[in-house]
Coordinates of C-alpha atoms in Angstrom, one line a residue:
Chain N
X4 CA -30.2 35.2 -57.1
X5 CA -29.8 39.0 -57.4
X6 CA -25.8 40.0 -57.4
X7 CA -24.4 41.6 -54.6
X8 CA -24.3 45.1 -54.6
X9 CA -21.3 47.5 -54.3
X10 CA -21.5 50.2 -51.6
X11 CA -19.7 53.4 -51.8
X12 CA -18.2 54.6 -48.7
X13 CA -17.5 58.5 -48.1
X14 CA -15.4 57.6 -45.3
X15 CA -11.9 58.5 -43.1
X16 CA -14.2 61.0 -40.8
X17 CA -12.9 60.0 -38.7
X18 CA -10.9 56.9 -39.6
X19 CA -11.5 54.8 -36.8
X20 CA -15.0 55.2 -37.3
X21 CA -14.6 54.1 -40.7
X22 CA -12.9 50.9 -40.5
X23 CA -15.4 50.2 -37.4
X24 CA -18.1 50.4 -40.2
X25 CA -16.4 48.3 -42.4
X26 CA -15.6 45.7 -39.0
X27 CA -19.6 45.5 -38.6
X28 CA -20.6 45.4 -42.2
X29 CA -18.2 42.3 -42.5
X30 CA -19.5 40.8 -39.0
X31 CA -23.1 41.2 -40.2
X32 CA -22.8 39.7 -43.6
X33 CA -23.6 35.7 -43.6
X34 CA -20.6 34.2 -45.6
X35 CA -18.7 31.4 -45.4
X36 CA -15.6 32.8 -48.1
X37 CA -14.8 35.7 -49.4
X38 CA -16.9 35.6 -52.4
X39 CA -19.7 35.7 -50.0
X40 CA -18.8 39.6 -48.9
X41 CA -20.2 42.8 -50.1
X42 CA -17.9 44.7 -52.3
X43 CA -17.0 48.0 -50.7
X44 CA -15.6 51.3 -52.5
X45 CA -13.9 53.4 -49.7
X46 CA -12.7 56.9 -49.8
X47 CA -10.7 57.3 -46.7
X48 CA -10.0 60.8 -47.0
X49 CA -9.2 62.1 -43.6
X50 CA -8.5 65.4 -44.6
X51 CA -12.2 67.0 -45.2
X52 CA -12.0 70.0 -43.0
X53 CA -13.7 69.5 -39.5
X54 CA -17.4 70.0 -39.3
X55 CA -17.1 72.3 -36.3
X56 CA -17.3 76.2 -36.3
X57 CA -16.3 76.2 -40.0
X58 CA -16.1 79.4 -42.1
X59 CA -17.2 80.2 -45.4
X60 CA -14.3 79.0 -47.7
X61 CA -14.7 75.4 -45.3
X62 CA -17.9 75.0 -45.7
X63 CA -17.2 75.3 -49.7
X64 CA -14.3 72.7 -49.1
X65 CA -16.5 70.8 -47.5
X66 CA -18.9 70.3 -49.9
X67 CA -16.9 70.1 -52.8
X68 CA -14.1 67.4 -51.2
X69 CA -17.8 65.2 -50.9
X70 CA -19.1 65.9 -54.1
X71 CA -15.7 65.3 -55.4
X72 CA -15.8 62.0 -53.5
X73 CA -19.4 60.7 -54.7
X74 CA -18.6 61.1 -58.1
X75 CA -15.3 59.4 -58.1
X76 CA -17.2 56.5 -55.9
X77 CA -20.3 56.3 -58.7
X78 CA -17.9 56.3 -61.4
X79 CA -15.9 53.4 -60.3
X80 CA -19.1 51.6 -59.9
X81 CA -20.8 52.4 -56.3
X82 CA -24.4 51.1 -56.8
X83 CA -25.5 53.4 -54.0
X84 CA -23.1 56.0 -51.5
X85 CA -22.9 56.2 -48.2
X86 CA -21.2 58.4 -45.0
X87 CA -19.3 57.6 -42.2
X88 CA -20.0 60.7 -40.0
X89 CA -23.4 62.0 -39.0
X90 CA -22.1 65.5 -39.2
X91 CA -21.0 66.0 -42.6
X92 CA -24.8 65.1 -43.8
X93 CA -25.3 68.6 -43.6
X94 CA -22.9 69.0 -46.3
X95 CA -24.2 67.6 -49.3
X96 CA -25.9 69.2 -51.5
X97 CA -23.1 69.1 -54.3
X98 CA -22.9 65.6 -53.5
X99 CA -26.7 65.1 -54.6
X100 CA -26.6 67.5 -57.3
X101 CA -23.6 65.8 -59.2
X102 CA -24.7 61.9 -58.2
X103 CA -27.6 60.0 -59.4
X104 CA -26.9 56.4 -57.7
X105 CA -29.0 56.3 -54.1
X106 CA -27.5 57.8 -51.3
X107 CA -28.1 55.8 -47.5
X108 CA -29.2 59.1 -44.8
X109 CA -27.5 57.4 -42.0
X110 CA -29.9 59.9 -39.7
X111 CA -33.3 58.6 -41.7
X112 CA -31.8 55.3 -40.6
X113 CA -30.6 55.6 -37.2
X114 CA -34.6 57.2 -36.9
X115 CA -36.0 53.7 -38.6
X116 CA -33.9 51.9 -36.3
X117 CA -35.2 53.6 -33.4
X118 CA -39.0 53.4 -34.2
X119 CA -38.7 50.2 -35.7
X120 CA -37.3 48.6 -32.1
X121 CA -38.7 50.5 -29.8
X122 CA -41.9 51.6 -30.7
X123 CA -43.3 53.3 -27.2
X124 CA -40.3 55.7 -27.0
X125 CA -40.8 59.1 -27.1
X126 CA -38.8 61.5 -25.6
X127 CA -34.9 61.0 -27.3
X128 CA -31.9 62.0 -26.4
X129 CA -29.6 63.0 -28.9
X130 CA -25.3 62.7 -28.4
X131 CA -23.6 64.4 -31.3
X132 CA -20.8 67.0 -32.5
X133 CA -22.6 71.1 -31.4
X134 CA -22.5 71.6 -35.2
X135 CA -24.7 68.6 -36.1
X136 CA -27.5 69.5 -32.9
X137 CA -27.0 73.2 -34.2
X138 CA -27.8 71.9 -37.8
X139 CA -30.7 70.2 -36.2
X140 CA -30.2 66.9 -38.1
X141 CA -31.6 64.5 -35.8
X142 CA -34.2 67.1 -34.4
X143 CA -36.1 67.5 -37.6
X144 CA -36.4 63.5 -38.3
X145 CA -37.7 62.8 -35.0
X146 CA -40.0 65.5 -35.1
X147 CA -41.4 64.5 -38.7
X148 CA -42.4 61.1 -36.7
X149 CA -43.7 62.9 -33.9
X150 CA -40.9 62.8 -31.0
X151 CA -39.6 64.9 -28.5
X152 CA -35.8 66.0 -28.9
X153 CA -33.3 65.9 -26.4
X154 CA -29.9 66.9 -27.4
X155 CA -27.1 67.7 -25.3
X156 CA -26.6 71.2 -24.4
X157 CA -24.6 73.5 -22.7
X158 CA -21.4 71.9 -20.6
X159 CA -22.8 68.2 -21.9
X160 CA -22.3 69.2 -25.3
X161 CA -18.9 71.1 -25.1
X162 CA -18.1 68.0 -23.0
X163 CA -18.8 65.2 -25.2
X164 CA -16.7 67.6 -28.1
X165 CA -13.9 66.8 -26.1
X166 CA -14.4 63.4 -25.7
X167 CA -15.1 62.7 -29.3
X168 CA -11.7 64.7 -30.5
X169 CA -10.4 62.3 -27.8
X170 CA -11.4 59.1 -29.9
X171 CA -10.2 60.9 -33.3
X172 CA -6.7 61.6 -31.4
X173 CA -7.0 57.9 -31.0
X174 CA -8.0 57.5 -26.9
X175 CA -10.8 54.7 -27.1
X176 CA -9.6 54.4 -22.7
X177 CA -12.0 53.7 -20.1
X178 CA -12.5 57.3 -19.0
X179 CA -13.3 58.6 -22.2
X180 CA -16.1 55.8 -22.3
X181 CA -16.8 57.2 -19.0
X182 CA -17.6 60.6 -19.5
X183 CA -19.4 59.8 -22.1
X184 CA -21.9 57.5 -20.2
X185 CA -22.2 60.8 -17.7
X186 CA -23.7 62.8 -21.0
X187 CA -25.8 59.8 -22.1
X188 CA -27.0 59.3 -18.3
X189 CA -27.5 62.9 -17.6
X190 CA -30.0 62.7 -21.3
X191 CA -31.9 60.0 -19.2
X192 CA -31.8 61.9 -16.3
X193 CA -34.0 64.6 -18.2
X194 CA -36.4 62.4 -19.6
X195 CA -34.7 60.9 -22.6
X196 CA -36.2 57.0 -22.7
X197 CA -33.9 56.5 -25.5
X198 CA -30.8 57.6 -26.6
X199 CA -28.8 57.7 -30.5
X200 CA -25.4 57.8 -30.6
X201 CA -25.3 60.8 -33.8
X202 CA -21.6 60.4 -34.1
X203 CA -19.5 57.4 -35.4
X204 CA -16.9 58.1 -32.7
X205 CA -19.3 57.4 -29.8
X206 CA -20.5 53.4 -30.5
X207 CA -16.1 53.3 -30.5
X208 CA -16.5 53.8 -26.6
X209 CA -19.9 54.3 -25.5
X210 CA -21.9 50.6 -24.9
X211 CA -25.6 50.1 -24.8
X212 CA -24.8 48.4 -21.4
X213 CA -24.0 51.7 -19.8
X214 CA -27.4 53.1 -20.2
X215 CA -30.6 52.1 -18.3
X216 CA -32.4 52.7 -22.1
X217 CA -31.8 51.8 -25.5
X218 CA -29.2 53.3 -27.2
X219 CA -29.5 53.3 -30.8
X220 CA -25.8 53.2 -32.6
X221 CA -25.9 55.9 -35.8
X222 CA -22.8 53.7 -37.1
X223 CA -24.1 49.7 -36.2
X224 CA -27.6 50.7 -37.9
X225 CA -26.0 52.3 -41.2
X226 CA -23.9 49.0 -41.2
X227 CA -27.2 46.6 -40.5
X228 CA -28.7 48.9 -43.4
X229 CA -25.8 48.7 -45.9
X230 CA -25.6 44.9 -45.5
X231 CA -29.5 44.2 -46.4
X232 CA -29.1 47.1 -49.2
X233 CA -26.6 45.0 -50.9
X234 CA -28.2 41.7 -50.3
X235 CA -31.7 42.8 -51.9
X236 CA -32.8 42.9 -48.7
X237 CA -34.3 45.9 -48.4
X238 CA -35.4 48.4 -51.1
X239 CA -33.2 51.9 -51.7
X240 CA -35.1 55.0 -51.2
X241 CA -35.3 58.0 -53.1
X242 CA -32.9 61.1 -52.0
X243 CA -35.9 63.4 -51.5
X244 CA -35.2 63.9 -47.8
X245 CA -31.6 64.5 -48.1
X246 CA -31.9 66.9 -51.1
X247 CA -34.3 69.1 -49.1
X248 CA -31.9 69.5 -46.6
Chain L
X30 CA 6.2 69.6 -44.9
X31 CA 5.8 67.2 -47.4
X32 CA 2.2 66.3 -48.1
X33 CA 0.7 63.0 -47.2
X34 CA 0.5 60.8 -50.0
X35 CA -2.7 58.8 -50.7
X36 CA -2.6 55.4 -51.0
X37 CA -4.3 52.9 -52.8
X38 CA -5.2 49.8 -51.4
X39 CA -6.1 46.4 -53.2
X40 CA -8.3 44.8 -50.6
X41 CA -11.4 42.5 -49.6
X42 CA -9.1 39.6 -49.8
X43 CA -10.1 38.6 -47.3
X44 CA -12.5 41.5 -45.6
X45 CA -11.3 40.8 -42.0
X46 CA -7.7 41.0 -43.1
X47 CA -8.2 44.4 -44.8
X48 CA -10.2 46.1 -41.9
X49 CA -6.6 44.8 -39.9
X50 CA -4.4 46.5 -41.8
X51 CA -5.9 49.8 -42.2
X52 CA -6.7 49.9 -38.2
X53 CA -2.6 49.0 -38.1
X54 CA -2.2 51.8 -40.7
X55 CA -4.0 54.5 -38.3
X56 CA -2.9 53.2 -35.1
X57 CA 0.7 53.5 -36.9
X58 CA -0.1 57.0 -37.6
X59 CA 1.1 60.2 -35.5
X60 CA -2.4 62.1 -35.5
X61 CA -4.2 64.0 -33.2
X62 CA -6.8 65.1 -35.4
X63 CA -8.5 63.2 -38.3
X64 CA -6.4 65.6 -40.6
X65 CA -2.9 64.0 -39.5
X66 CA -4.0 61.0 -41.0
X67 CA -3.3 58.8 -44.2
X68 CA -5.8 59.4 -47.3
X69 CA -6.6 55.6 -48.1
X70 CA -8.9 54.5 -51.4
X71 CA -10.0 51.2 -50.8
X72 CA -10.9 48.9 -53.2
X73 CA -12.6 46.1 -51.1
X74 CA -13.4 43.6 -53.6
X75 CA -13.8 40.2 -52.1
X76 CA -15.4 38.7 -55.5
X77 CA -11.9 37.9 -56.9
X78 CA -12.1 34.2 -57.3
X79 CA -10.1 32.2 -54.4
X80 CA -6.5 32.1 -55.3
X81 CA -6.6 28.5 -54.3
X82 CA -6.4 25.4 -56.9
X83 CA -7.0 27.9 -59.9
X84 CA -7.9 26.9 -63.4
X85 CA -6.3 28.6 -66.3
X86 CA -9.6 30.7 -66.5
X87 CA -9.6 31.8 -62.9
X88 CA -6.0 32.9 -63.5
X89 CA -7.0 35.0 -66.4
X90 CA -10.2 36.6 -64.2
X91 CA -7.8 37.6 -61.0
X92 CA -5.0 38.7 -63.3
X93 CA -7.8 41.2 -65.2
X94 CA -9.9 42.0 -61.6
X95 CA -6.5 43.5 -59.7
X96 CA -5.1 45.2 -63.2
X97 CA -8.8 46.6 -62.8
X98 CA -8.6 47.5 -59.6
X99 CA -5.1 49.0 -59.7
X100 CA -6.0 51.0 -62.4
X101 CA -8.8 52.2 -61.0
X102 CA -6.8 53.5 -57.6
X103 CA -4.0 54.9 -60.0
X104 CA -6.7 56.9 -61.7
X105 CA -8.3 58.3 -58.7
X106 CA -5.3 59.6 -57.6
X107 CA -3.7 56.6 -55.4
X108 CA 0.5 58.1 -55.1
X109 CA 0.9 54.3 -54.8
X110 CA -0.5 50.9 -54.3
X111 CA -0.3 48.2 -51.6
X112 CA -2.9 44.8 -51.8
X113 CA -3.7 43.1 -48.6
X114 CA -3.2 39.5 -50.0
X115 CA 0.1 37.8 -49.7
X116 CA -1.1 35.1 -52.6
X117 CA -2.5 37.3 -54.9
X118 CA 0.7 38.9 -55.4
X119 CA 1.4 35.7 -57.5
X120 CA -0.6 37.3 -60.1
X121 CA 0.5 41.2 -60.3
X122 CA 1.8 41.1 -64.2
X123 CA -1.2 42.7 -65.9
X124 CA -1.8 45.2 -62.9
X125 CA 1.7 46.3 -63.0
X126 CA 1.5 46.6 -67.1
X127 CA -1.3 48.7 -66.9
X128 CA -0.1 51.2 -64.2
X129 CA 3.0 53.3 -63.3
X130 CA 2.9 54.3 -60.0
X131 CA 4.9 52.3 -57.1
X132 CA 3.4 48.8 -56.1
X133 CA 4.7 48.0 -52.4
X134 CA 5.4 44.3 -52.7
X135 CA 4.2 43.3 -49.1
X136 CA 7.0 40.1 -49.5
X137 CA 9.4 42.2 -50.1
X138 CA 8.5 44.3 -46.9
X139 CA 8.1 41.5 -44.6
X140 CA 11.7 40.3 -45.3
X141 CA 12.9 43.5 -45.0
X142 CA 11.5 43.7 -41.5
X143 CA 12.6 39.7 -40.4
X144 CA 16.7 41.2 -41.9
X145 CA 16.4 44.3 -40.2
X146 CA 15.2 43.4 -37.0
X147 CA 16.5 40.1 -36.3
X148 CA 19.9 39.8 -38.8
X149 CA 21.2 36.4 -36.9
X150 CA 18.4 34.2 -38.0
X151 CA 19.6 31.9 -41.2
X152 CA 16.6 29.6 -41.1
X153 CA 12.5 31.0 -41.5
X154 CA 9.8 29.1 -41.2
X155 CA 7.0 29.9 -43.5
X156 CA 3.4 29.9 -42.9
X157 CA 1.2 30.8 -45.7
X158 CA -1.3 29.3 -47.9
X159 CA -0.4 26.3 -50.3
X160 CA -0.9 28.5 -53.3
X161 CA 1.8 31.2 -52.1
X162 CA 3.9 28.1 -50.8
X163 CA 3.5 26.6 -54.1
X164 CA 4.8 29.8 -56.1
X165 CA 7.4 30.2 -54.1
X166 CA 6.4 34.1 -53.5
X167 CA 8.5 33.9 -50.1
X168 CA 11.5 31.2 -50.7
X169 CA 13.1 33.4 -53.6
X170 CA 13.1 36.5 -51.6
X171 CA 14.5 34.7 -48.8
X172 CA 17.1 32.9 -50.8
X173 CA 18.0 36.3 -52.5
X174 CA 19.2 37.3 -49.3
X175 CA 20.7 33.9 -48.3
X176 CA 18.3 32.8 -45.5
X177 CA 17.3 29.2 -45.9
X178 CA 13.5 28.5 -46.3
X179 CA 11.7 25.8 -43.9
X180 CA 8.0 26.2 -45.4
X181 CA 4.9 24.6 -43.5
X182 CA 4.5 20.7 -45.6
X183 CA 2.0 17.9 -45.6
X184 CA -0.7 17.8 -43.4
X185 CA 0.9 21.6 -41.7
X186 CA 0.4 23.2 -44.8
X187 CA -3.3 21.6 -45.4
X188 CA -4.3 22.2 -41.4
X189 CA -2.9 25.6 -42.2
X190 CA -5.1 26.3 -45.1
X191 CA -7.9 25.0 -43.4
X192 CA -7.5 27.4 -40.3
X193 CA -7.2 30.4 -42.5
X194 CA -10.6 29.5 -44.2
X195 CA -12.0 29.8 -40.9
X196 CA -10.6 33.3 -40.4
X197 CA -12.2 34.0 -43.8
X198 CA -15.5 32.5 -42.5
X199 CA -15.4 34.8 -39.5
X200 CA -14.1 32.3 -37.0
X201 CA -11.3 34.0 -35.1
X202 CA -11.7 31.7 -31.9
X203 CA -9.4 30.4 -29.3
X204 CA -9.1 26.8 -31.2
X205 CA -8.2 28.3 -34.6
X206 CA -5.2 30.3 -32.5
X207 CA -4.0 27.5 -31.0
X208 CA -4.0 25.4 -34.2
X209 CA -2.0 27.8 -36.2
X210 CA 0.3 28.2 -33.3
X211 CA 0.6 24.2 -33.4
X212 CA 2.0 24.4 -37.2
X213 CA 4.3 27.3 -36.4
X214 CA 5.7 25.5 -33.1
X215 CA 6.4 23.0 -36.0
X216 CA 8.6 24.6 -37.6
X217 CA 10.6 25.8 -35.2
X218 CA 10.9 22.1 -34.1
X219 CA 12.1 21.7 -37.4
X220 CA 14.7 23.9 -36.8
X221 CA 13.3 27.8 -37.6
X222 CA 14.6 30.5 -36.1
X223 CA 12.1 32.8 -37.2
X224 CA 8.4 32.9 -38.1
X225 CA 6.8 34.6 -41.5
X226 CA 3.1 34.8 -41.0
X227 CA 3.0 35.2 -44.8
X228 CA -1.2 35.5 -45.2
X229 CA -2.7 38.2 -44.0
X230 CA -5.1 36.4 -41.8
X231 CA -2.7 34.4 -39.6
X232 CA -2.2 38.1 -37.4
X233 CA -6.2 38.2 -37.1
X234 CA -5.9 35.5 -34.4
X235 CA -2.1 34.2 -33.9
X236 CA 0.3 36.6 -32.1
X237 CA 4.0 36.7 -31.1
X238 CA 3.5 36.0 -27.7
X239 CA 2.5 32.4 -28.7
X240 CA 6.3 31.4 -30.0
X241 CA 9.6 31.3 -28.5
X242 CA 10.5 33.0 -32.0
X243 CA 10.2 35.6 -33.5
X244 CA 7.0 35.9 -35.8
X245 CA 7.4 38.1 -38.5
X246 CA 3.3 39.7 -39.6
X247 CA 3.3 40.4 -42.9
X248 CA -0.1 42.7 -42.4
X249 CA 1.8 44.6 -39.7
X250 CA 5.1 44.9 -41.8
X251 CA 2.8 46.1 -44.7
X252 CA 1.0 48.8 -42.3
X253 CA 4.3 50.4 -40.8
X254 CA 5.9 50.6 -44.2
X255 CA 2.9 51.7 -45.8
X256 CA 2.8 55.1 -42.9
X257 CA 6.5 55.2 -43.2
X258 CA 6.0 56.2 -47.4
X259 CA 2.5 58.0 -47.2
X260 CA 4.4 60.6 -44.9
X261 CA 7.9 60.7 -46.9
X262 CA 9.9 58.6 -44.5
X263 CA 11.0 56.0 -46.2
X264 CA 11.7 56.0 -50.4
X265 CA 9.5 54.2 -52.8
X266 CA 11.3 52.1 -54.8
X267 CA 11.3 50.5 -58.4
X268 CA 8.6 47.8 -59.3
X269 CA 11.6 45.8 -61.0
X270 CA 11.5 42.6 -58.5
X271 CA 8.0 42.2 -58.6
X272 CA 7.8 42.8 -62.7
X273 CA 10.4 39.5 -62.7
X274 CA 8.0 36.9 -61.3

């Protein structure tokens, strides 16, 4: 028997979102004690400036506070990294450059998840923060396995902002899960026959059973992914995609 | 302002209980943004061999795995150290030789909060696990501040252990409630007028509601003080007590 492996966690953006990671990693383990548990690494560091309409010297923050937190998480003994928050993959170049150990792209898995499952979709709609659609994370995956985008726009996506700051600030209530199931509806209404949830806060509210089509959890599908990672499960891939980014 | 301090957290013992405490820690937390909140590093390590019915080797392999650990947080930048394991902090000696920042003793806390809160009780029932029972982690404190001791025994003390090995396993069901809150209405039979729930997985399924005494959570105590020293309201103080087990 192979040992466990230890996962590095980038995490604490936002920190609900985190420990709702850890919740599902734990849940999806099989283990009678605690020796049966993957070993986890987190750096909770809430304070990474927010992803949205960041300047110049942010955006430097940004990917230096994750580079900064890669390389502590490798040299404590990660055997592979990964992130809590869709958005910040657009930040991690640094990261890459000064890490060697694999690092999980929660978006290359939420994608896998999706064609994996539910093979006949094709026409996605897309929930995450305006700068991750603006990045066009989840846009150039699906495209590269030949489906149609569908990201929130306009109102929907200042919207669902508001409701995700709303689950940072701590609101998980039932209207906040209802406005959300508005944006995801109104993505069906358009022609979305699935939909992802890009952002950790969303799974927090948002259920699959609001939705008349699969919705495909960014957060429960980096957890399902960490877990088999660490079991020798499933084979880590090379950073190619990310790197390119 | 003061900035937040980062703390370090010795965890994965077990995983359930240390997701709890660092949901308590950020529902705790006056934030409306992910920035307001507490930088955590997490050292989840649920490897550390089970604190139960230890050989002389096992005690050598914890002592050396949480002196790893701590060191580890000190040196990435933890401002102090809590662990999410009432037992374990039975064997602290080598971790505390080997760092120097403040270790929150999470005994220590939990009577602080039962002699604060609730200064007429004289007698506290105990429930924890037959190691921690056994060291005495709990009765010296409590004697220290002259409050007599009235710790679960016999078959209470074995049910008990058995109950929290089904928290571990990832049983938090209505049957494993009620048992636990069978032992502590025990002791209050016996005469307590006040409940330590000194493991950290006795608050993952038995809650306050279910006595007609107080009940003291030593994972909630660990949580508020833990926010109330991260943000500079409370003073750290000297590791002296726990240096003298």
């Amino acid at each position: 028997m192979n040992a466990i492996k230890t996962v590095g966690v980038l995490g604490g953006m936002g920190p609900d979102a985190t420990v709702d990671f850890m919740a599902k990693v734990i849940a999806a383990t099989p283990a009678e004690r605690d020796q049966d548990h993957i070993p986890m690494l987190i750096d909770h560091d809430p304070r990474v400036p927010s992803r949205q309409d960041t300047t110049p010297a942010e955006d430097v923050t940004i990917r230096e506070m994750l580079a900064a937190m890669a390389v502590r998480l490798e040299a404590a003994g990660a055997d592979f990294l990964v992130m809590v928050c869709n958005t910040a993959h657009g930040w991690l170049d640094l990261a890459l450059e000064r890490t060697t150990v694999p690092f999980v792209d929660i978006v290359e898995v939420t994608a896998d998840a999706l064609t994996a499952r539910h093979p006949a979709v094709r026409t996605v709609g897309i929930m995450a923060t305006p700068a991750c659609l603006e990045a066009g994370l989840y846009q150039r995956v699906l495209e590269s396995r030949g489906l149609a985008s569908l990201p929130a726009e306009g109102r929907a996506r200042r919207d669902l902002m508001r409701l995700i700051d709303r689950v940072k600030a701590g609101d998980q209530g039932e209207d906040v899960a209802a406005g959300m199931a508005v944006i995801a509806q109104g993505l069906v209404a358009q022609g979305a026959d699935a939909v992802i949830a890009g952002c950790t806060e969303i799974p927090l509210v948002l259920a699959a059973e609001q939705l008349p089509v699969p919705l495909i959890s960014s957060t429960d599908e980096l957890a399902r992914r960490t877990v088999a990672l660490a079991l020798g499960e499933a084979t880590l891939q090379s950073r190619r995609h990310l790197a390119e980014r």
